[in-house]
Amino acid sequence: MLRRKALRKILITTFTIFTLFVIYLIPEKMNTQYLDPKIEVEYVVSLGTNEIYLLGPNNYLVKTNVLLEGSTSESKIRGIIEYLTINKSEKLPVGLNGIIPANTKVNEIKIENNIAAIDFSKELLSGSAELEERLIESIVYSTTNLPDINGITILIEGIRVTELPNSKKQLPEILNREFGINKVYDIDHRNNIKKVTLYYMNDINNNLYYVPVTKYINDDREKINIIIDNLSSNYLYETNLMSLLKEDTELINYQIEDELMLLNFNHNIFTSEKLLEEVSYTIAYSIFDNYPVNTVLLEVAGKQINKIEKER
């Protein structure tokens, strides 16, 4: 037995010495080739998601996310316009469509002081008269979601568009989210008109999407009270738009500090002891479109239940 163990140790030692000797004889260049390979890194164009507003059922613009290629604001704007152009992209969610007339081209984009001047071909306003204002809203809301774009100017063949051809509605030189989206007018007189953008939900092919509605009303109250009252109301503009905020939800108080808004609700905001994600976001999105804040804190009886950051 001892002899067999001694023989095994001799064989192991001999094999180890032989292996080390072979490694020593391998040329240095060969070692370098196998142990320190040079890897070539191929540059890949960056991809990121961006919110755009596509045409949904009943001609409402619907908020959705798409992938954009490129690293500059100009390249991203071109990508956005491509998604918004009819029959241009095959990557749109089922039930949502572009709104810019087919064959529309972007001639040039110039960006200065965070304002993008977008020069289109003549086909831009050749589509449906009913949707000409929706078309402008879609472009404005989609492009100003980019962090470096605060507003846009629309040109056709080098000439700024000052009014819509069918409605004759005047357009400001610089368009931003103050222009509104999916506009609804619920006014009795011309005095004390307030503009508030509210986010509802729409079930399209079994997928829930957020739909902004800019409502013009006669109301002297603070916008946050109008937002909560409207989102918790049973009255909706169309049967396909809904809000999941319960009718007996009460906003106890709120605070605004710097770029943060804190909302304190009663317990009725809960559904089965839970706060639905959709409820949180319809409130937060509505606030972001009406107040210059980047964070929304939701509380119940003084206890924080959710924190939502602006997606920019």
Coordinates of C-alpha atoms in Angstrom, one line a residue:
M1 CA 0.0 0.0 0.0
L2 CA 2.8 2.4 1.0
R3 CA 4.7 1.6 -2.2
R4 CA 1.6 2.4 -4.3
K5 CA 1.1 5.8 -2.6
A6 CA 4.8 6.6 -3.1
L7 CA 4.6 5.8 -6.8
R8 CA 1.5 7.9 -7.2
K9 CA 3.2 11.0 -5.6
I10 CA 6.2 10.5 -8.0
L11 CA 3.9 10.4 -11.1
I12 CA 2.0 13.6 -9.9
T13 CA 5.3 15.4 -9.3
T14 CA 6.7 14.4 -12.7
F15 CA 3.6 15.5 -14.5
T16 CA 3.6 18.9 -12.8
I17 CA 7.2 19.5 -13.7
F18 CA 6.6 18.5 -17.3
T19 CA 3.6 20.8 -17.6
L20 CA 5.6 23.8 -16.2
F21 CA 8.4 23.0 -18.6
V22 CA 6.0 23.0 -21.6
I23 CA 4.5 26.4 -20.5
Y24 CA 7.9 27.8 -20.2
L25 CA 8.8 26.8 -23.8
I26 CA 5.7 28.4 -25.3
P27 CA 6.8 31.7 -27.1
E28 CA 5.9 34.9 -25.4
K29 CA 4.0 36.1 -28.4
M30 CA 1.8 33.0 -28.3
N31 CA 1.1 33.6 -24.6
T32 CA 0.1 37.2 -25.3
Q33 CA -2.1 36.1 -28.1
Y34 CA -4.1 33.7 -26.0
L35 CA -4.0 35.3 -22.5
D36 CA -4.3 39.0 -23.5
P37 CA -6.5 39.3 -26.5
K38 CA -7.3 42.6 -28.1
I39 CA -11.0 43.1 -28.3
E40 CA -12.4 45.6 -30.8
V41 CA -15.5 47.5 -29.5
E42 CA -18.1 48.4 -32.0
Y43 CA -19.9 51.7 -31.4
V44 CA -23.7 51.2 -31.0
V45 CA -26.1 54.0 -31.5
S46 CA -27.8 54.8 -28.1
L47 CA -31.4 53.9 -27.7
G48 CA -33.9 55.5 -25.3
T49 CA -37.6 55.6 -24.7
N50 CA -39.7 58.7 -25.2
E51 CA -43.3 59.6 -24.7
I52 CA -45.2 60.4 -27.8
Y53 CA -48.9 61.1 -28.5
L54 CA -50.6 58.9 -31.1
L55 CA -54.1 58.9 -32.5
G56 CA -56.5 56.6 -30.7
P57 CA -60.2 55.8 -30.8
N58 CA -62.6 58.7 -31.1
N59 CA -59.7 60.8 -32.3
Y60 CA -58.1 61.3 -28.9
L61 CA -54.4 61.6 -28.7
V62 CA -53.0 58.8 -26.5
K63 CA -49.8 58.8 -24.5
T64 CA -47.4 55.9 -25.2
N65 CA -43.7 55.1 -25.1
V66 CA -41.5 54.3 -28.1
L67 CA -37.8 53.7 -28.7
L68 CA -35.8 56.4 -30.3
E69 CA -32.4 56.1 -31.9
G70 CA -29.7 58.7 -31.8
S71 CA -28.0 60.9 -29.2
T72 CA -29.0 64.4 -30.4
S73 CA -32.3 66.2 -30.0
E74 CA -32.4 66.7 -33.8
S75 CA -32.2 63.0 -34.5
K76 CA -34.8 62.2 -31.8
I77 CA -37.2 64.8 -33.2
R78 CA -36.8 63.1 -36.6
G79 CA -37.6 59.8 -35.0
I80 CA -40.6 61.2 -33.3
I81 CA -42.0 62.7 -36.5
E82 CA -41.5 59.3 -38.2
Y83 CA -43.6 57.6 -35.6
L84 CA -46.3 60.3 -35.9
T85 CA -46.5 60.0 -39.7
I86 CA -49.2 57.7 -41.1
N87 CA -47.9 54.4 -42.4
K88 CA -44.3 55.3 -41.7
S89 CA -43.6 53.0 -38.8
E90 CA -44.6 49.4 -38.2
K91 CA -43.8 49.5 -34.5
L92 CA -46.9 51.2 -33.3
P93 CA -49.1 49.6 -30.6
V94 CA -52.2 47.9 -31.9
G95 CA -55.1 50.4 -32.0
L96 CA -52.9 53.5 -32.2
N97 CA -52.0 55.4 -35.4
G98 CA -50.0 58.2 -36.7
I99 CA -51.6 61.5 -37.5
I100 CA -49.2 63.4 -39.8
P101 CA -50.2 62.8 -43.5
A102 CA -48.3 60.2 -45.3
N103 CA -45.3 61.4 -47.5
T104 CA -44.7 64.4 -45.2
K105 CA -41.0 65.1 -45.0
V106 CA -38.9 67.0 -42.5
N107 CA -36.8 69.4 -44.6
E108 CA -34.7 70.9 -41.8
I109 CA -34.5 71.2 -38.0
K110 CA -32.8 74.0 -36.2
I111 CA -32.5 74.2 -32.4
E112 CA -31.6 77.4 -30.6
N113 CA -32.1 78.3 -27.0
N114 CA -34.1 75.1 -26.5
I115 CA -36.6 76.0 -29.2
A116 CA -36.8 73.7 -32.2
A117 CA -37.8 75.2 -35.6
I118 CA -39.1 72.2 -37.7
D119 CA -39.5 72.8 -41.4
F120 CA -41.9 70.4 -43.0
S121 CA -42.9 69.7 -46.6
K122 CA -46.2 71.0 -48.0
E123 CA -48.0 67.8 -47.2
L124 CA -48.1 68.5 -43.4
L125 CA -51.5 70.3 -43.4
S126 CA -53.1 68.4 -46.3
G127 CA -54.9 65.9 -44.1
S128 CA -58.3 65.9 -42.4
A129 CA -59.7 69.3 -41.5
E130 CA -61.2 67.8 -38.4
L131 CA -57.8 66.7 -37.1
E132 CA -55.6 69.7 -38.1
E133 CA -55.5 71.0 -34.5
R134 CA -54.9 67.5 -33.1
L135 CA -52.0 67.2 -35.5
I136 CA -50.3 70.3 -34.0
E137 CA -51.0 69.1 -30.5
S138 CA -49.4 65.7 -31.2
I139 CA -46.2 67.3 -32.6
V140 CA -46.0 69.8 -29.8
Y141 CA -46.6 67.4 -26.9
S142 CA -44.4 64.7 -28.4
T143 CA -41.3 66.9 -29.1
T144 CA -41.5 69.0 -25.9
N145 CA -41.2 65.8 -23.9
L146 CA -37.5 65.8 -24.9
P147 CA -35.5 67.3 -22.0
D148 CA -33.7 69.9 -24.2
I149 CA -36.8 71.1 -26.0
N150 CA -39.1 73.7 -24.3
G151 CA -41.0 74.7 -27.4
I152 CA -41.2 74.5 -31.2
T153 CA -41.9 76.6 -34.3
I154 CA -43.6 75.0 -37.2
L155 CA -42.7 75.9 -40.8
I156 CA -43.7 74.7 -44.2
E157 CA -41.2 75.0 -47.0
G158 CA -39.4 77.7 -45.0
I159 CA -42.5 79.8 -44.1
R160 CA -43.8 79.8 -40.5
V161 CA -47.3 78.5 -40.0
T162 CA -49.3 81.3 -38.4
E163 CA -52.8 79.8 -38.7
L164 CA -54.6 76.6 -39.4
P165 CA -55.9 76.5 -42.9
N166 CA -59.5 75.2 -42.1
S167 CA -60.4 76.6 -38.7
K168 CA -58.3 79.7 -39.2
K169 CA -57.1 79.4 -35.7
Q170 CA -54.0 81.6 -35.0
L171 CA -50.9 79.8 -33.9
P172 CA -48.2 81.5 -31.7
E173 CA -44.7 81.7 -33.0
I174 CA -43.5 79.4 -30.2
L175 CA -45.7 76.4 -29.4
N176 CA -45.4 74.6 -26.1
R177 CA -47.8 72.7 -23.8
E178 CA -49.7 75.8 -23.1
F179 CA -51.3 75.1 -26.5
G180 CA -53.3 72.2 -24.8
I181 CA -54.2 68.8 -26.1
N182 CA -57.6 67.0 -26.7
K183 CA -59.3 70.2 -25.9
V184 CA -62.8 70.3 -24.4
Y185 CA -64.7 73.6 -23.8
D186 CA -67.1 73.5 -20.9
I187 CA -67.8 77.2 -20.4
D188 CA -70.9 79.3 -19.9
H189 CA -69.4 82.8 -20.2
R190 CA -66.1 84.5 -21.1
N191 CA -65.1 85.5 -17.6
N192 CA -62.9 83.6 -15.3
I193 CA -62.0 80.9 -17.8
K194 CA -59.4 78.5 -16.5
K195 CA -57.4 75.9 -18.5
V196 CA -56.7 72.6 -16.7
T197 CA -55.1 69.5 -18.3
L198 CA -56.4 66.2 -16.8
Y199 CA -55.1 62.7 -17.4
Y200 CA -57.7 60.0 -17.9
M201 CA -57.4 56.3 -18.9
N202 CA -58.5 54.4 -22.0
D203 CA -58.7 50.7 -22.5
I204 CA -57.5 50.0 -26.0
N205 CA -57.1 46.3 -27.1
N206 CA -56.9 45.3 -23.4
N207 CA -54.1 47.7 -22.7
L208 CA -54.5 50.8 -20.5
Y209 CA -53.2 54.1 -21.8
Y210 CA -53.1 57.6 -20.3
V211 CA -55.1 60.3 -22.2
P212 CA -54.6 64.0 -21.5
V213 CA -57.6 66.3 -21.8
T214 CA -57.3 70.0 -21.7
K215 CA -60.5 71.4 -20.2
Y216 CA -61.6 75.0 -20.4
I217 CA -64.0 75.9 -17.6
N218 CA -65.4 78.7 -15.6
D219 CA -63.9 78.0 -12.2
D220 CA -62.1 80.3 -9.7
R221 CA -60.7 77.5 -7.5
E222 CA -57.1 76.4 -7.3
K223 CA -56.1 74.0 -10.1
I224 CA -55.3 71.1 -7.8
N225 CA -58.8 71.2 -6.4
I226 CA -60.3 71.2 -9.9
I227 CA -58.0 68.2 -10.8
I228 CA -59.0 66.0 -7.9
D229 CA -62.7 66.9 -8.2
N230 CA -62.8 66.1 -11.9
L231 CA -60.8 62.9 -11.6
S232 CA -63.1 61.6 -8.8
S233 CA -66.3 62.7 -10.7
N234 CA -68.6 60.2 -12.5
Y235 CA -68.9 62.6 -15.4
L236 CA -66.5 61.8 -18.2
Y237 CA -66.3 63.3 -21.7
E238 CA -66.5 60.0 -23.5
T239 CA -67.5 56.6 -22.4
N240 CA -64.1 55.2 -23.3
L241 CA -62.3 57.6 -21.0
M242 CA -62.2 56.7 -17.3
S243 CA -60.7 57.6 -14.0
L244 CA -60.1 55.1 -11.2
L245 CA -60.0 57.7 -8.5
K246 CA -62.9 56.9 -6.1
E247 CA -65.7 59.5 -5.9
D248 CA -65.5 59.8 -2.1
T249 CA -61.7 60.6 -2.2
E250 CA -61.0 63.9 -0.4
L251 CA -57.9 66.1 -0.7
I252 CA -57.4 67.2 2.9
N253 CA -54.5 69.6 2.2
Y254 CA -51.5 70.2 -0.1
Q255 CA -48.2 72.0 0.0
I256 CA -45.9 73.2 -2.8
E257 CA -42.2 73.7 -2.0
D258 CA -39.6 74.4 -4.6
E259 CA -40.2 71.7 -7.3
L260 CA -42.2 69.4 -5.1
M261 CA -46.0 69.1 -4.4
L262 CA -47.3 67.1 -1.4
L263 CA -50.9 65.9 -1.4
N264 CA -52.6 64.6 1.8
F265 CA -55.7 62.5 1.2
N266 CA -58.3 60.7 3.3
H267 CA -58.3 56.9 3.4
N268 CA -60.9 56.7 0.6
I269 CA -58.2 57.0 -2.0
F270 CA -57.5 53.3 -1.3
T271 CA -59.1 50.4 -3.2
S272 CA -59.1 47.3 -1.0
E273 CA -56.4 48.8 1.2
K274 CA -54.2 49.5 -1.9
L275 CA -53.4 52.6 -3.9
L276 CA -53.7 51.7 -7.5
E277 CA -50.8 52.7 -9.7
E278 CA -53.1 54.1 -12.3
V279 CA -54.6 56.4 -9.7
S280 CA -51.2 57.7 -8.6
Y281 CA -50.1 58.4 -12.2
T282 CA -53.4 60.1 -13.3
I283 CA -52.9 62.5 -10.4
A284 CA -49.2 63.0 -10.9
Y285 CA -49.4 63.5 -14.7
S286 CA -52.2 66.0 -14.3
I287 CA -50.1 68.0 -11.7
F288 CA -47.0 67.9 -13.9
D289 CA -48.9 69.5 -16.8
N290 CA -50.4 72.2 -14.6
Y291 CA -47.6 73.1 -12.0
P292 CA -43.9 73.7 -12.4
V293 CA -42.9 70.7 -10.1
N294 CA -40.9 67.6 -10.8
T295 CA -41.9 65.5 -7.8
V296 CA -45.3 64.5 -6.4
L297 CA -45.7 63.0 -2.9
L298 CA -48.9 61.3 -2.0
E299 CA -49.9 60.9 1.7
V300 CA -52.8 59.4 3.6
A301 CA -53.4 60.9 7.0
G302 CA -49.8 62.3 7.0
K303 CA -48.1 59.0 6.0
Q304 CA -46.3 58.9 2.6
I305 CA -47.7 56.2 0.3
N306 CA -46.1 57.0 -3.0
K307 CA -43.5 59.3 -4.6
I308 CA -43.6 60.0 -8.4
E309 CA -40.8 61.8 -10.3
K310 CA -41.4 63.6 -13.5
E311 CA -40.2 61.5 -16.5
R312 CA -37.7 63.9 -18.1

